[in-house]
PDB file of C-alpha atoms in Angstrom:
ATOM      1  CA  MET A   1      -7.193 -26.063 -31.520  1.00 63.00           C
ATOM      2  CA  ASP A   2      -5.998 -25.184 -28.033  1.00 82.00           C
ATOM      3  CA  LYS A   3      -7.099 -22.207 -26.096  1.00 80.00           C
ATOM      4  CA  GLU A   4      -3.672 -20.439 -26.383  1.00 84.00           C
ATOM      5  CA  LYS A   5      -3.835 -20.673 -30.062  1.00 88.00           C
ATOM      6  CA  LEU A   6      -7.448 -19.482 -30.288  1.00 85.00           C
ATOM      7  CA  LEU A   7      -6.434 -16.489 -27.958  1.00 86.00           C
ATOM      8  CA  LYS A   8      -3.407 -15.666 -30.069  1.00 89.00           C
ATOM      9  CA  LYS A   9      -5.607 -15.859 -33.274  1.00 89.00           C
ATOM     10  CA  PHE A  10      -8.017 -13.505 -31.588  1.00 87.00           C
ATOM     11  CA  ILE A  11      -5.574 -11.012 -30.783  1.00 89.00           C
ATOM     12  CA  ALA A  12      -4.012 -11.159 -34.338  1.00 91.00           C
ATOM     13  CA  LYS A  13      -7.583 -10.501 -35.623  1.00 89.00           C
ATOM     14  CA  PHE A  14      -8.225  -7.663 -33.301  1.00 88.00           C
ATOM     15  CA  VAL A  15      -4.883  -6.032 -34.075  1.00 91.00           C
ATOM     16  CA  ILE A  16      -4.893  -6.556 -37.698  1.00 92.00           C
ATOM     17  CA  GLY A  17      -8.861  -5.590 -38.035  1.00 88.00           C
ATOM     18  CA  GLN A  18      -8.599  -2.513 -35.960  1.00 90.00           C
ATOM     19  CA  THR A  19      -5.308  -1.244 -37.728  1.00 91.00           C
ATOM     20  CA  LEU A  20      -6.961  -1.566 -41.349  1.00 90.00           C
ATOM     21  CA  ALA A  21     -10.227   0.098 -40.138  1.00 88.00           C
ATOM     22  CA  SER A  22      -8.531   2.709 -38.383  1.00 90.00           C
ATOM     23  CA  SER A  23      -6.097   3.136 -41.499  1.00 90.00           C
ATOM     24  CA  LEU A  24      -9.057   3.252 -43.845  1.00 88.00           C
ATOM     25  CA  ILE A  25     -11.134   5.641 -41.872  1.00 88.00           C
ATOM     26  CA  PHE A  26      -7.821   7.883 -41.479  1.00 88.00           C
ATOM     27  CA  LEU A  27      -7.047   8.050 -45.243  1.00 88.00           C
ATOM     28  CA  TRP A  28     -10.368   8.703 -46.039  1.00 87.00           C
ATOM     29  CA  MET A  29     -10.988  11.529 -43.751  1.00 87.00           C
ATOM     30  CA  PHE A  30      -7.263  12.848 -44.455  1.00 88.00           C
ATOM     31  CA  ALA A  31      -7.782  12.904 -48.190  1.00 88.00           C
ATOM     32  CA  ARG A  32     -11.233  15.090 -47.681  1.00 84.00           C
ATOM     33  CA  GLU A  33      -9.548  17.520 -45.254  1.00 86.00           C
ATOM     34  CA  TYR A  34      -6.534  18.049 -46.973  1.00 86.00           C
ATOM     35  CA  GLY A  35      -8.031  18.693 -50.321  1.00 82.00           C
ATOM     36  CA  PHE A  36      -6.916  15.852 -52.112  1.00 86.00           C
ATOM     37  CA  ILE A  37     -10.633  14.821 -52.993  1.00 84.00           C
ATOM     38  CA  ASP A  38     -13.642  16.965 -53.381  1.00 85.00           C
ATOM     39  CA  LYS A  39     -16.735  16.624 -51.517  1.00 85.00           C
ATOM     40  CA  GLY A  40     -18.537  14.377 -54.140  1.00 88.00           C
ATOM     41  CA  GLN A  41     -15.562  12.010 -54.170  1.00 88.00           C
ATOM     42  CA  PHE A  42     -15.662  12.021 -50.592  1.00 86.00           C
ATOM     43  CA  ILE A  43     -19.211  10.903 -50.378  1.00 88.00           C
ATOM     44  CA  LYS A  44     -19.010   8.418 -53.249  1.00 90.00           C
ATOM     45  CA  SER A  45     -16.080   7.070 -51.809  1.00 86.00           C
ATOM     46  CA  GLY A  46     -17.719   6.880 -48.287  1.00 86.00           C
ATOM     47  CA  LEU A  47     -20.795   5.103 -49.509  1.00 90.00           C
ATOM     48  CA  VAL A  48     -18.652   2.449 -51.421  1.00 90.00           C
ATOM     49  CA  ILE A  49     -16.647   1.746 -48.387  1.00 86.00           C
ATOM     50  CA  LEU A  50     -20.098   1.602 -46.342  1.00 87.00           C
ATOM     51  CA  ALA A  51     -21.472  -0.711 -48.808  1.00 93.00           C
ATOM     52  CA  PHE A  52     -18.557  -3.141 -48.915  1.00 90.00           C
ATOM     53  CA  ALA A  53     -18.137  -3.107 -44.753  1.00 86.00           C
ATOM     54  CA  ILE A  54     -21.883  -3.914 -44.467  1.00 91.00           C
ATOM     55  CA  ALA A  55     -21.820  -6.540 -47.405  1.00 94.00           C
ATOM     56  CA  PHE A  56     -18.569  -8.273 -45.872  1.00 89.00           C
ATOM     57  CA  GLY A  57     -20.106  -7.865 -42.406  1.00 85.00           C
ATOM     58  CA  ILE A  58     -23.168  -9.753 -43.331  1.00 92.00           C
ATOM     59  CA  ILE A  59     -21.369 -12.590 -44.994  1.00 93.00           C
ATOM     60  CA  ASP A  60     -18.959 -12.937 -42.169  1.00 86.00           C
ATOM     61  CA  TYR A  61     -21.718 -12.979 -39.853  1.00 86.00           C
ATOM     62  CA  ILE A  62     -23.697 -15.526 -41.662  1.00 91.00           C
ATOM     63  CA  LEU A  63     -20.688 -17.708 -42.515  1.00 90.00           C
ATOM     64  CA  PHE A  64     -18.984 -17.824 -39.212  1.00 87.00           C
ATOM     65  CA  LYS A  65     -21.399 -16.952 -36.435  1.00 86.00           C
ATOM     66  CA  LYS A  66     -21.250 -20.214 -34.824  1.00 87.00           C
ATOM     67  CA  LYS A  67     -17.560 -20.614 -35.114  1.00 87.00           C
ATOM     68  CA  ARG A  68     -16.696 -17.407 -33.643  1.00 85.00           C
ATOM     69  CA  LYS A  69     -19.164 -17.842 -31.054  1.00 84.00           C
ATOM     70  CA  LYS A  70     -17.467 -21.093 -29.744  1.00 85.00           C
ATOM     71  CA  GLU A  71     -14.071 -19.644 -30.262  1.00 84.00           C
ATOM     72  CA  ARG A  72     -14.949 -16.513 -28.109  1.00 84.00           C
ATOM     73  CA  LEU A  73     -16.591 -18.848 -25.474  1.00 82.00           C
ATOM     74  CA  ALA A  74     -13.478 -20.909 -25.259  1.00 83.00           C
ATOM     75  CA  ILE A  75     -11.118 -17.795 -24.618  1.00 86.00           C
ATOM     76  CA  MET A  76     -12.998 -16.164 -22.267  1.00 85.00           C
ATOM     77  CA  PRO A  77     -11.459 -17.753 -19.266  1.00 83.00           C
ATOM     78  CA  LEU A  78      -8.265 -16.581 -20.523  1.00 84.00           C
ATOM     79  CA  ILE A  79      -9.115 -12.937 -20.871  1.00 86.00           C
ATOM     80  CA  ILE A  80     -11.282 -12.640 -17.750  1.00 86.00           C
ATOM     81  CA  SER A  81      -9.175 -11.860 -14.372  1.00 81.00           C
ATOM     82  CA  ILE A  82      -9.851 -13.419 -11.086  1.00 81.00           C
ATOM     83  CA  HIS A  83     -10.812  -9.833  -9.689  1.00 83.00           C
ATOM     84  CA  ASP A  84     -13.214  -9.117 -12.637  1.00 82.00           C
ATOM     85  CA  THR A  85     -16.735  -8.632 -11.264  1.00 85.00           C
ATOM     86  CA  LYS A  86     -20.027  -7.627 -12.828  1.00 87.00           C
ATOM     87  CA  GLU A  87     -19.803  -4.292 -11.242  1.00 90.00           C
ATOM     88  CA  LYS A  88     -16.167  -3.657 -12.301  1.00 92.00           C
ATOM     89  CA  LEU A  89     -16.651  -4.763 -15.942  1.00 92.00           C
ATOM     90  CA  LYS A  90     -19.913  -2.540 -16.049  1.00 93.00           C
ATOM     91  CA  LYS A  91     -17.777   0.411 -15.160  1.00 94.00           C
ATOM     92  CA  GLN A  92     -15.329  -0.430 -17.528  1.00 93.00           C
ATOM     93  CA  LYS A  93     -17.595  -0.828 -20.306  1.00 94.00           C
ATOM     94  CA  THR A  94     -19.123   2.656 -19.418  1.00 95.00           C
ATOM     95  CA  VAL A  95     -15.673   4.302 -19.560  1.00 96.00           C
ATOM     96  CA  LEU A  96     -14.936   2.721 -22.882  1.00 95.00           C
ATOM     97  CA  ASN A  97     -18.232   3.873 -24.336  1.00 95.00           C
ATOM     98  CA  VAL A  98     -17.781   7.446 -22.900  1.00 95.00           C
ATOM     99  CA  LEU A  99     -14.242   7.246 -24.476  1.00 95.00           C
ATOM    100  CA  TYR A 100     -15.640   6.025 -27.647  1.00 94.00           C
ATOM    101  CA  PHE A 101     -18.277   9.007 -27.792  1.00 94.00           C
ATOM    102  CA  ILE A 102     -15.645  11.420 -26.867  1.00 94.00           C
ATOM    103  CA  PHE A 103     -13.039  10.560 -29.543  1.00 93.00           C
ATOM    104  CA  PHE A 104     -15.829  10.225 -31.944  1.00 92.00           C
ATOM    105  CA  VAL A 105     -17.309  13.722 -31.408  1.00 92.00           C
ATOM    106  CA  ILE A 106     -14.083  15.610 -31.015  1.00 91.00           C
ATOM    107  CA  GLY A 107     -12.307  13.965 -33.838  1.00 89.00           C
ATOM    108  CA  LEU A 108     -15.324  14.442 -35.927  1.00 86.00           C
ATOM    109  CA  THR A 109     -15.861  18.122 -34.875  1.00 88.00           C
ATOM    110  CA  PHE A 110     -12.338  19.196 -35.181  1.00 86.00           C
ATOM    111  CA  ARG A 111     -10.993  17.067 -37.933  1.00 83.00           C
ATOM    112  CA  ASP A 112     -10.017  20.399 -39.963  1.00 82.00           C
ATOM    113  CA  LEU A 113      -7.809  21.755 -37.315  1.00 84.00           C
ATOM    114  CA  SER A 114      -5.360  19.160 -36.760  1.00 85.00           C
ATOM    115  CA  VAL A 115      -4.159  15.530 -38.095  1.00 88.00           C
ATOM    116  CA  ILE A 116      -4.333  14.442 -34.159  1.00 90.00           C
ATOM    117  CA  PHE A 117      -8.323  14.813 -34.376  1.00 90.00           C
ATOM    118  CA  ILE A 118      -8.306  12.739 -37.640  1.00 90.00           C
ATOM    119  CA  ILE A 119      -6.466  10.151 -35.916  1.00 91.00           C
ATOM    120  CA  MET A 120      -8.873  10.372 -32.656  1.00 92.00           C
ATOM    121  CA  PHE A 121     -11.771   9.906 -34.866  1.00 91.00           C
ATOM    122  CA  ALA A 122     -10.259   6.928 -36.537  1.00 91.00           C
ATOM    123  CA  VAL A 123      -9.292   5.198 -33.509  1.00 92.00           C
ATOM    124  CA  SER A 124     -12.625   5.692 -31.846  1.00 91.00           C
ATOM    125  CA  PRO A 125     -14.224   2.401 -33.135  1.00 91.00           C
ATOM    126  CA  CYS A 126     -11.402   0.501 -31.417  1.00 92.00           C
ATOM    127  CA  PHE A 127     -13.269   1.571 -28.078  1.00 93.00           C
ATOM    128  CA  SER A 128     -16.651   0.201 -29.321  1.00 91.00           C
ATOM    129  CA  PHE A 129     -15.122  -3.154 -30.085  1.00 91.00           C
ATOM    130  CA  MET A 130     -13.523  -3.208 -26.539  1.00 92.00           C
ATOM    131  CA  ALA A 131     -16.911  -2.316 -24.926  1.00 93.00           C
ATOM    132  CA  ASN A 132     -18.561  -4.988 -26.756  1.00 91.00           C
ATOM    133  CA  LEU A 133     -15.932  -7.581 -25.504  1.00 90.00           C
ATOM    134  CA  VAL A 134     -16.475  -6.380 -22.116  1.00 91.00           C
ATOM    135  CA  ASN A 135     -20.206  -6.898 -22.555  1.00 91.00           C
ATOM    136  CA  ASP A 136     -19.125 -10.373 -23.665  1.00 88.00           C
ATOM    137  CA  LYS A 137     -17.275 -10.909 -20.591  1.00 89.00           C
ATOM    138  CA  ILE A 138     -20.328  -9.914 -18.235  1.00 89.00           C
ATOM    139  CA  LYS A 139     -22.412 -12.099 -20.074  1.00 88.00           C
ATOM    140  CA  TYR A 140     -20.063 -14.845 -19.603  1.00 87.00           C
ATOM    141  CA  LEU A 141     -19.733 -14.015 -15.900  1.00 86.00           C
ATOM    142  CA  GLU A 142     -23.512 -14.161 -15.446  1.00 85.00           C
ATOM    143  CA  ASN A 143     -23.942 -17.614 -17.355  1.00 82.00           C
ATOM    144  CA  LYS A 144     -20.866 -19.599 -16.149  1.00 74.00           C
ATOM    145  CA  PRO A 145     -21.045 -22.666 -14.369  1.00 60.00           C
ATOM    146  CA  GLU A 146     -21.029 -22.474 -10.348  1.00 57.00           C
ATOM    147  CA  GLY A 147     -18.009 -24.788 -10.190  1.00 50.00           C
ATOM    148  CA  LEU A 148     -15.733 -22.752 -12.368  1.00 54.00           C
ATOM    149  CA  ASN A 149     -13.417 -20.717 -10.576  1.00 53.00           C
ATOM    150  CA  PHE A 150     -10.547 -18.804 -12.191  1.00 50.00           C
TER     151      PHE A 150
END
């Protein structure tokens, strides 16, 4: 598979995965805050969601670890800019982690005041994923061959 197709596949996985995860978190929090389910159902459904997420995450990691690593390594030159440096990427990672923390804490703290805060809480994992991607970029730049310029 060529690199452009791998990049399109990566982007599609990201968009679909983050949309589904954020939607699930939003619906779960919204149902509790607006009285559709009680506290017991909220906890039970949260534990079930968590158990399924952990189980599928472990299965996915075991089955596709090597393939995913190769695919990510193949698309790195396409997502790294010629202007990216380790210092800039470290700053970007810090900003993304701070945004994740802010969205998570503010969304969780004020979730009962407005739907906007539930949306903030639901979108927060996206920032964490992006920070992990930036971390992969940093590792790639540290380990790239010397003759490789882009």
